[in-house]
Amino acid sequence: MPKSPDPPSTTTGPPPDGEVVLEARAISKHFAVRRTLRNFADRNRPVVHAVDDVSLKLRRGSVTAVVGESGSGKSTIARLLAQLYPTTSGELLLHGKPTRVGQGRAFRAYCRQVQLIFQDPFGSLNPTHTVRYHLTRALRIHDRAGRTADDLEKALAALLERVHLTPPERYLDSFPHELSGGQRQRVAIARAMAADPAVLLADEPVSMLDVSIRLGILNLLRDLKERLDLAILYITHDIASARYFADETLVMYAGRMVEGGDSETVTQRPAHPYTQLLTSSAPDPDRIVADAKARAEAATDPAGGEVVVEEEESETAGEPPSLISPPSGCRFHPRCPKAMERCASEVPPRFDLADGQWAACWLYAEDAPKQAAPQEASA
Amino acid sequence: MTSTPPVLEISGLNVNYGLGAKAVHAVRDINLTLHRGEVLGLAGESGSGKSTLAYAVTRLLSPPGVITGGEVTYHPREGASLDILDLEPEQLRAFRWSEISLVFQGAMNSLNPVHTVRSQLTDVLRAHRPDMTAAERQERAASLLSLVGISADRLGSYPHQLSGGMRQRVMIAMALALDPEIVILDEPTTALDVVMQRQILKQLTRLRNELDFSVVFITHDISLLIEFSDRIAIMYGGRIVEEAAAKEIYQAAHHPYSHGLLHSFPALHGPRRELTGIPGSPPDLTAMPPGCAFHPRCPKAFEPCDQRVPTLAPVPLDEGRTVACWLHADH
Ligand SMILES: Nc1ncnc2c1ncn2[C@@H]1O[C@H](COP(=O)(O)OP(=O)(O)O)[C@@H](O)[C@H]1O
Ligand SMILES: Nc1ncnc2c1ncn2[C@@H]1O[C@H](COP(=O)(O)OP(=O)(O)O)[C@@H](O)[C@H]1O
Ligand code: SF4
Ligand code: SF4
Ligand SMILES: [Mg+2]
Ligand SMILES: [Mg+2]
């Protein structure tokens, strides 16, 4: 990562060392399940364990990816960090100070620092209003519209230039439907930038865009991070994009965070069996080449060529569990090819591995049978 | 792969939405051949005409869609070839499902919510195989489910009791019910997570080997196609711009658009590649650029590109590959 020439740091290795702007400590979110006849009188009405015991730090000038399948709790994390709803338990710290805002003034002050953008830029822009309207409103809300009409015009132009919609006058008076998907997402980003935030939470910002325009948006986010020293949370289901775009990658499974570390390490030497399943399932054109090579090697060397993750064929093999009654112990244990006895009863804590990588998996406990060692890249 | 005989030949196919001057030309001059037993991938960004092509070929296009020209020749294993576009409605009914079936985009949400999986599978069989007994239909339904990796005790389930991945597999089972020669899958796994997606695709390729049908696999995710198809055709603005064996396209794309697509997605494994992406946005079919539709975004555009439309033609010195680009025109 090309970073400003840091003072010779004492910590070696890749973990980003920018100042922590926003931190979550052991946050959880449980949603009440709709009242039904059956659970009406039940004291312990069931809840959806959308997010449990998640801790993360967002640092200045750094992109942190949260990767996971749909339903794993990614959007809930983004909404908790944006304080769109309160946590069930746990703590949020902004610039090191605990923060819990309700509605109104405190919430507005928080929003000035922490902005959220969504997957669907169509849904988040009002179709009856122009780009000018959206951006002007955002600038006014955050007191950044200036005093004169001229100030406002300059601020609007600067915002559009910042997201590379130039020349600005070509876009200012457009309506959302007159823009392409990529341009709409740029407008949504410009609107978030109107607050001049310290943190940008991006919830699957490119998932709905065409492949050929995704890269442009990701490069824009990276550019903003570098020029404005933003702390960015990048939520995605595409682990390959986390490799390219995020400094640090965190992996979610069924509402819990199961692995973390710098992105290259987590994607190339995944430690947690779930991350291993995810990386071996992601589309990968190089696999045809790598597979052919591995097969040739395995054929000549029966001891080598250890098979990565067994591919199951049972009907539920690809299915994440229910979050209303999540599996006990490690939530991945019903699908885990390496599950041990304790996995079904005890929740694995984080175990630290080399270079800042960690995994919440009993394989890495001190007393675990020796076999672990993060998986080597197969290519 | 091209050594097997053709099972479907599309030539000069054109499809419009609407009539007259305001018609949107969604599919233009498509020539494409599907060979027996192969998986042909059809890639392209949204709006490039992939679904329209699939609907036209299966005659499922509904108004305002109109086929304005072309032929779709089907070659059965035995007997005379026929043009699907000439079939009468009652011939068509027999033809669909038993010769060619389509799993369309979002199909997993189109199962009837008030009927069990069993009754939806046996309905198809009852309609097309009137000679089958009820017991035979039951048995066939169970074996179809297990074919796609779902245990037969799910026959009594309603769609809402199944996950998205299972519903999608039920749709695939249904498409295979009458042993068709061709299965067209339009974005079959787009809404699914990668683990489930890979499982379904592996199952499908296994079935293809066992049952010997041909597959047209439509998706916007070209990285998936490279792994799971034999040949790939890439569409842009309603036309096919390049066609080649999957590995060849991956190793050396000839069309600048294909090249851009392949350099738009990050690779998970291997060395980090430089990503270039593609500038600009996909074309608006109601205001198509003149000449090569890709020219406003093409880093290699030169003098003829904004004037004349390049036609899909064999690449000189590169057997079995075709491309529509003036860079590769042989003159
Ligand atoms: N407002 C809500 N009420 C009830 N359940 C919810 C709500 N929001 C999310 N959930 C549930 O929480 C889980 C996590 O959802 P989400 O955070 O949206 O996951 P992701 O973004 O990873 O797809 C899902 O099971 C979802 O159905
Ligand atoms: N019913 C329709 N009426 C008018 N235009 C349509 C209709 N369906 C599709 N189109 C247009 O045809 C073009 C091709 O669409 P489609 O075949 O769905 O593309 P793809 O499947 O590649 O995303 C698009 O520009 C779309 O807007
Ligand atoms: S804790 Fe046990 S079940 Fe969970 S991932 Fe590790 S080995 Fe598998
Ligand atoms: S014909 Fe011209 S504009 Fe079109 S892809 Fe080839 S070089 Fe580019
Ligand atoms: Mg989400
Ligand atoms: Mg489509």
Tab-separated table of N, CA and C in Angstrom, chain A residues 9-118:
chain	number	residue	atom	x	y	z
A	9	SER	N	8.182	2.484	11.927
A	9	SER	CA	7.240	1.987	12.925
A	9	SER	C	7.836	0.817	13.678
A	10	THR	N	7.401	0.651	14.886
A	10	THR	CA	7.915	-0.435	15.701
A	10	THR	C	7.190	-1.724	15.388
A	11	THR	N	5.902	-1.584	15.014
A	11	THR	CA	5.185	-2.797	14.645
A	11	THR	C	5.579	-3.155	13.235
A	12	THR	N	5.973	-4.368	13.042
A	12	THR	CA	6.292	-4.799	11.699
A	12	THR	C	5.013	-5.279	11.050
A	13	GLY	N	5.089	-5.479	9.763
A	13	GLY	CA	3.974	-6.128	9.095
A	13	GLY	C	2.851	-5.194	8.759
A	14	PRO	N	1.877	-5.747	8.067
A	14	PRO	CA	0.876	-4.954	7.388
A	14	PRO	C	-0.260	-4.334	8.208
A	15	PRO	N	-0.577	-4.766	9.458
A	15	PRO	CA	-1.772	-4.195	10.063
A	15	PRO	C	-1.736	-2.671	9.989
A	16	PRO	N	-2.793	-2.067	9.472
A	16	PRO	CA	-2.783	-0.626	9.302
A	16	PRO	C	-2.696	0.049	10.664
A	17	ASP	N	-1.957	1.153	10.714
A	17	ASP	CA	-1.774	1.763	12.028
A	17	ASP	C	-2.311	3.185	12.070
A	18	GLY	N	-3.240	3.511	11.154
A	18	GLY	CA	-3.852	4.831	11.215
A	18	GLY	C	-4.653	4.975	12.491
A	19	GLU	N	-4.910	6.206	12.845
A	19	GLU	CA	-5.688	6.510	14.051
A	19	GLU	C	-7.077	5.886	13.947
A	20	VAL	N	-7.530	5.283	15.035
A	20	VAL	CA	-8.863	4.678	15.028
A	20	VAL	C	-9.914	5.779	15.128
A	21	VAL	N	-10.816	5.817	14.145
A	21	VAL	CA	-11.842	6.854	14.152
A	21	VAL	C	-13.120	6.313	14.789
A	22	LEU	N	-13.524	5.141	14.316
A	22	LEU	CA	-14.762	4.566	14.835
A	22	LEU	C	-14.485	3.128	15.260
A	23	GLU	N	-14.948	2.807	16.452
A	23	GLU	CA	-14.686	1.464	16.957
A	23	GLU	C	-15.990	0.843	17.469
A	24	ALA	N	-16.162	-0.430	17.192
A	24	ALA	CA	-17.286	-1.177	17.769
A	24	ALA	C	-16.704	-2.183	18.728
A	25	ARG	N	-17.240	-2.214	19.951
A	25	ARG	CA	-16.774	-3.197	20.927
A	25	ARG	C	-17.909	-4.147	21.253
A	26	ALA	N	-17.739	-5.370	20.803
A	26	ALA	CA	-18.679	-6.448	21.139
A	26	ALA	C	-20.141	-6.056	20.918
A	27	ILE	N	-20.426	-5.467	19.744
A	27	ILE	CA	-21.817	-5.074	19.517
A	27	ILE	C	-22.666	-6.254	19.048
A	28	SER	N	-23.925	-6.246	19.477
A	28	SER	CA	-24.895	-7.264	19.067
A	28	SER	C	-26.180	-6.575	18.662
A	29	LYS	N	-26.924	-7.222	17.783
A	29	LYS	CA	-28.257	-6.735	17.444
A	29	LYS	C	-29.189	-7.929	17.295
A	30	HIS	N	-30.224	-7.941	18.117
A	30	HIS	CA	-31.237	-8.991	18.018
A	30	HIS	C	-32.548	-8.329	17.618
A	31	PHE	N	-33.193	-8.883	16.604
A	31	PHE	CA	-34.490	-8.352	16.193
A	31	PHE	C	-35.590	-9.253	16.728
A	32	ALA	N	-36.643	-8.646	17.242
A	32	ALA	CA	-37.762	-9.457	17.704
A	32	ALA	C	-38.459	-10.089	16.510
A	33	VAL	N	-38.838	-11.336	16.661
A	33	VAL	CA	-39.579	-12.012	15.603
A	33	VAL	C	-41.041	-11.630	15.745
A	34	ARG	N	-41.717	-11.550	14.629
A	34	ARG	CA	-43.120	-11.162	14.661
A	34	ARG	C	-43.914	-12.008	15.649
A	35	ARG	N	-44.834	-11.362	16.340
A	35	ARG	CA	-45.687	-12.047	17.296
A	35	ARG	C	-46.586	-13.035	16.552
A	36	THR	N	-46.556	-14.262	16.977
A	36	THR	CA	-47.480	-15.224	16.377
A	36	THR	C	-48.280	-15.858	17.504
A	37	LEU	N	-49.319	-16.586	17.125
A	37	LEU	CA	-50.158	-17.212	18.127
A	37	LEU	C	-49.321	-18.116	19.027
A	38	ARG	N	-48.398	-18.790	18.396
A	38	ARG	CA	-47.650	-19.777	19.149
A	38	ARG	C	-46.718	-19.143	20.172
A	39	ASN	N	-46.087	-18.015	19.809
A	39	ASN	CA	-45.136	-17.451	20.753
A	39	ASN	C	-45.708	-16.259	21.514
A	40	PHE	N	-47.036	-16.040	21.345
A	40	PHE	CA	-47.663	-14.861	21.911
A	40	PHE	C	-47.399	-14.726	23.407
A	41	ALA	N	-47.630	-15.826	24.112
A	41	ALA	CA	-47.536	-15.763	25.562
A	41	ALA	C	-46.129	-16.108	26.051
A	42	ASP	N	-45.265	-16.405	25.103
A	42	ASP	CA	-43.939	-16.872	25.474
A	42	ASP	C	-43.103	-15.708	26.009
A	43	ARG	N	-42.596	-15.865	27.193
A	43	ARG	CA	-41.759	-14.839	27.785
A	43	ARG	C	-40.500	-14.622	26.938
A	44	ASN	N	-39.895	-15.712	26.558
A	44	ASN	CA	-38.681	-15.619	25.762
A	44	ASN	C	-39.057	-15.676	24.291
A	45	ARG	N	-39.726	-14.625	23.860
A	45	ARG	CA	-40.117	-14.607	22.462
A	45	ARG	C	-38.846	-14.718	21.608
A	46	PRO	N	-38.893	-15.506	20.548
A	46	PRO	CA	-37.672	-15.717	19.769
A	46	PRO	C	-37.171	-14.418	19.132
A	47	VAL	N	-35.871	-14.333	18.962
A	47	VAL	CA	-35.290	-13.177	18.289
A	47	VAL	C	-34.375	-13.661	17.162
A	48	VAL	N	-34.161	-12.790	16.176
A	48	VAL	CA	-33.178	-13.052	15.134
A	48	VAL	C	-31.837	-12.539	15.634
A	49	HIS	N	-30.880	-13.438	15.763
A	49	HIS	CA	-29.544	-13.033	16.198
A	49	HIS	C	-28.782	-12.503	14.991
A	50	ALA	N	-29.128	-11.290	14.552
A	50	ALA	CA	-28.557	-10.775	13.300
A	50	ALA	C	-27.066	-10.521	13.428
A	51	VAL	N	-26.646	-9.956	14.566
A	51	VAL	CA	-25.235	-9.671	14.800
A	51	VAL	C	-24.937	-9.999	16.254
A	52	ASP	N	-23.881	-10.755	16.483
A	52	ASP	CA	-23.517	-11.106	17.845
A	52	ASP	C	-22.042	-10.841	18.101
A	53	ASP	N	-21.772	-10.017	19.102
A	53	ASP	CA	-20.425	-9.894	19.639
A	53	ASP	C	-19.393	-9.500	18.583
A	54	VAL	N	-19.721	-8.460	17.815
A	54	VAL	CA	-18.808	-8.033	16.750
A	54	VAL	C	-17.969	-6.845	17.216
A	55	SER	N	-16.655	-6.958	17.041
A	55	SER	CA	-15.743	-5.858	17.354
A	55	SER	C	-14.959	-5.512	16.104
A	56	LEU	N	-14.825	-4.226	15.850
A	56	LEU	CA	-13.979	-3.809	14.722
A	56	LEU	C	-13.522	-2.377	14.918
A	57	LYS	N	-12.447	-2.026	14.210
A	57	LYS	CA	-11.913	-0.662	14.277
A	57	LYS	C	-11.784	-0.119	12.866
A	58	LEU	N	-12.293	1.082	12.653
A	58	LEU	CA	-12.104	1.737	11.366
A	58	LEU	C	-11.053	2.829	11.545
A	59	ARG	N	-10.038	2.775	10.678
A	59	ARG	CA	-8.909	3.699	10.863
A	59	ARG	C	-8.836	4.726	9.751
A	60	ARG	N	-8.332	5.890	10.107
A	60	ARG	CA	-8.117	6.957	9.159
A	60	ARG	C	-7.262	6.473	7.973
A	61	GLY	N	-7.671	6.816	6.775
A	61	GLY	CA	-6.863	6.469	5.611
A	61	GLY	C	-6.790	4.983	5.328
A	62	SER	N	-7.835	4.254	5.732
A	62	SER	CA	-7.771	2.810	5.567
A	62	SER	C	-9.147	2.251	5.195
A	63	VAL	N	-9.157	1.213	4.337
A	63	VAL	CA	-10.411	0.562	3.982
A	63	VAL	C	-10.491	-0.770	4.711
A	64	THR	N	-11.585	-0.975	5.430
A	64	THR	CA	-11.819	-2.244	6.116
A	64	THR	C	-12.982	-2.938	5.422
A	65	ALA	N	-12.763	-4.141	4.936
A	65	ALA	CA	-13.838	-4.865	4.268
A	65	ALA	C	-14.528	-5.798	5.255
A	66	VAL	N	-15.852	-5.886	5.145
A	66	VAL	CA	-16.595	-6.927	5.843
A	66	VAL	C	-17.201	-7.811	4.764
A	67	VAL	N	-16.777	-9.078	4.748
A	67	VAL	CA	-17.189	-10.011	3.712
A	67	VAL	C	-18.096	-11.068	4.316
A	68	GLY	N	-19.150	-11.435	3.602
A	68	GLY	CA	-20.003	-12.511	4.095
A	68	GLY	C	-21.141	-12.758	3.126
A	69	GLU	N	-21.803	-13.913	3.282
A	69	GLU	CA	-22.926	-14.239	2.406
A	69	GLU	C	-24.138	-13.401	2.791
A	70	SER	N	-25.172	-13.431	1.946
A	70	SER	CA	-26.338	-12.630	2.284
A	70	SER	C	-26.981	-13.201	3.541
A	71	GLY	N	-27.433	-12.308	4.384
A	71	GLY	CA	-28.029	-12.719	5.642
A	71	GLY	C	-27.040	-12.900	6.779
A	72	SER	N	-25.757	-12.649	6.511
A	72	SER	CA	-24.775	-12.894	7.564
A	72	SER	C	-24.675	-11.734	8.548
A	73	GLY	N	-25.374	-10.636	8.271
A	73	GLY	CA	-25.410	-9.533	9.230
A	73	GLY	C	-24.632	-8.296	8.818
A	74	LYS	N	-24.177	-8.244	7.568
A	74	LYS	CA	-23.335	-7.136	7.123
A	74	LYS	C	-24.065	-5.796	7.168
A	75	SER	N	-25.269	-5.768	6.590
A	75	SER	CA	-26.000	-4.496	6.566
A	75	SER	C	-26.379	-4.063	7.970
A	76	THR	N	-26.675	-5.031	8.814
A	76	THR	CA	-27.007	-4.693	10.198
A	76	THR	C	-25.822	-3.999	10.864
A	77	ILE	N	-24.614	-4.480	10.598
A	77	ILE	CA	-23.426	-3.822	11.161
A	77	ILE	C	-23.337	-2.379	10.675
A	78	ALA	N	-23.550	-2.189	9.359
A	78	ALA	CA	-23.468	-0.833	8.813
A	78	ALA	C	-24.492	0.071	9.486
A	79	ARG	N	-25.703	-0.436	9.674
A	79	ARG	CA	-26.754	0.388	10.282
A	79	ARG	C	-26.479	0.664	11.752
A	80	LEU	N	-25.891	-0.304	12.431
A	80	LEU	CA	-25.527	-0.074	13.830
A	80	LEU	C	-24.442	0.999	13.913
A	81	LEU	N	-23.450	0.905	13.016
A	81	LEU	CA	-22.364	1.886	13.055
A	81	LEU	C	-22.881	3.277	12.697
A	82	ALA	N	-23.912	3.322	11.834
A	82	ALA	CA	-24.500	4.619	11.468
A	82	ALA	C	-25.485	5.083	12.538
A	83	GLN	N	-25.720	4.246	13.527
A	83	GLN	CA	-26.686	4.508	14.601
A	83	GLN	C	-28.090	4.762	14.076
A	84	LEU	N	-28.450	4.016	13.017
A	84	LEU	CA	-29.821	4.110	12.522
A	84	LEU	C	-30.763	3.405	13.484
A	85	TYR	N	-30.238	2.438	14.209
A	85	TYR	CA	-30.969	1.869	15.340
A	85	TYR	C	-29.970	1.498	16.422
A	86	PRO	N	-30.470	1.356	17.665
A	86	PRO	CA	-29.541	1.114	18.771
A	86	PRO	C	-29.026	-0.325	18.788
A	87	THR	N	-27.885	-0.514	19.416
A	87	THR	CA	-27.362	-1.866	19.594
A	87	THR	C	-28.164	-2.555	20.708
A	88	THR	N	-28.205	-3.884	20.650
A	88	THR	CA	-28.808	-4.644	21.743
A	88	THR	C	-27.837	-4.680	22.921
A	89	SER	N	-26.563	-4.790	22.603
A	89	SER	CA	-25.529	-4.667	23.634
A	89	SER	C	-24.237	-4.275	22.947
A	90	GLY	N	-23.258	-3.873	23.751
A	90	GLY	CA	-21.990	-3.462	23.184
A	90	GLY	C	-21.881	-1.956	23.106
A	91	GLU	N	-20.750	-1.505	22.604
A	91	GLU	CA	-20.431	-0.093	22.702
A	91	GLU	C	-19.835	0.419	21.399
A	92	LEU	N	-20.193	1.665	21.045
A	92	LEU	CA	-19.571	2.325	19.900
A	92	LEU	C	-18.735	3.484	20.403
A	93	LEU	N	-17.551	3.651	19.831
A	93	LEU	CA	-16.693	4.758	20.224
A	93	LEU	C	-16.298	5.555	18.997
A	94	LEU	N	-16.557	6.868	19.043
A	94	LEU	CA	-16.135	7.741	17.955
A	94	LEU	C	-14.968	8.571	18.476
A	95	HIS	N	-13.861	8.522	17.780
A	95	HIS	CA	-12.631	9.175	18.253
A	95	HIS	C	-12.356	8.803	19.708
A	96	GLY	N	-12.569	7.552	20.042
A	96	GLY	CA	-12.237	7.076	21.387
A	96	GLY	C	-13.285	7.345	22.461
A	97	LYS	N	-14.334	8.120	22.109
A	97	LYS	CA	-15.346	8.421	23.131
A	97	LYS	C	-16.617	7.626	22.882
A	98	PRO	N	-17.134	7.000	23.944
A	98	PRO	CA	-18.381	6.249	23.777
A	98	PRO	C	-19.471	7.160	23.234
A	99	THR	N	-20.278	6.620	22.316
A	99	THR	CA	-21.313	7.458	21.730
A	99	THR	C	-22.584	6.659	21.603
A	100	ARG	N	-23.681	7.297	21.952
A	100	ARG	CA	-24.975	6.666	21.763
A	100	ARG	C	-25.962	7.793	21.513
A	101	VAL	N	-26.350	7.960	20.253
A	101	VAL	CA	-27.213	9.083	19.929
A	101	VAL	C	-28.620	8.572	19.707
A	102	GLY	N	-29.599	9.365	19.989
A	102	GLY	CA	-30.978	8.986	19.675
A	102	GLY	C	-31.345	9.611	18.356
A	103	GLN	N	-32.384	10.439	18.397
A	103	GLN	CA	-32.769	11.174	17.207
A	103	GLN	C	-32.188	12.588	17.338
A	104	GLY	N	-32.620	13.471	16.465
A	104	GLY	CA	-32.380	14.891	16.657
A	104	GLY	C	-30.945	15.353	16.571
A	105	ARG	N	-30.600	16.325	17.401
A	105	ARG	CA	-29.358	17.070	17.261
A	105	ARG	C	-28.107	16.193	17.372
A	106	ALA	N	-28.089	15.326	18.374
A	106	ALA	CA	-26.908	14.486	18.567
A	106	ALA	C	-26.718	13.547	17.384
A	107	PHE	N	-27.847	13.063	16.852
A	107	PHE	CA	-27.775	12.175	15.701
A	107	PHE	C	-27.214	12.930	14.494
A	108	ARG	N	-27.677	14.154	14.330
A	108	ARG	CA	-27.211	14.950	13.197
A	108	ARG	C	-25.718	15.203	13.289
A	109	ALA	N	-25.241	15.498	14.492
A	109	ALA	CA	-23.809	15.749	14.679
A	109	ALA	C	-23.009	14.483	14.374
A	110	TYR	N	-23.585	13.350	14.751
A	110	TYR	CA	-22.911	12.072	14.483
A	110	TYR	C	-22.837	11.832	12.971
A	111	CYS	N	-23.960	12.091	12.273
A	111	CYS	CA	-24.019	11.895	10.816
A	111	CYS	C	-22.993	12.735	10.085
A	112	ARG	N	-22.683	13.883	10.658
A	112	ARG	CA	-21.702	14.746	10.008
A	112	ARG	C	-20.371	14.019	9.911
A	113	GLN	N	-20.128	13.135	10.855
A	113	GLN	CA	-18.849	12.425	10.864
A	113	GLN	C	-18.934	11.042	10.232
A	114	VAL	N	-20.098	10.433	10.296
A	114	VAL	CA	-20.245	9.054	9.825
A	114	VAL	C	-21.359	8.998	8.781
A	115	GLN	N	-20.987	8.743	7.540
A	115	GLN	CA	-21.970	8.720	6.463
A	115	GLN	C	-22.115	7.315	5.894
A	116	LEU	N	-23.335	7.022	5.447
A	116	LEU	CA	-23.648	5.675	4.956
A	116	LEU	C	-24.112	5.756	3.503
A	117	ILE	N	-23.580	4.900	2.629
A	117	ILE	CA	-24.147	4.786	1.277
A	117	ILE	C	-24.599	3.356	1.025
A	118	PHE	N	-25.623	3.238	0.172
A	118	PHE	CA	-26.298	1.958	0.000
A	118	PHE	C	-26.001	1.312	-1.344
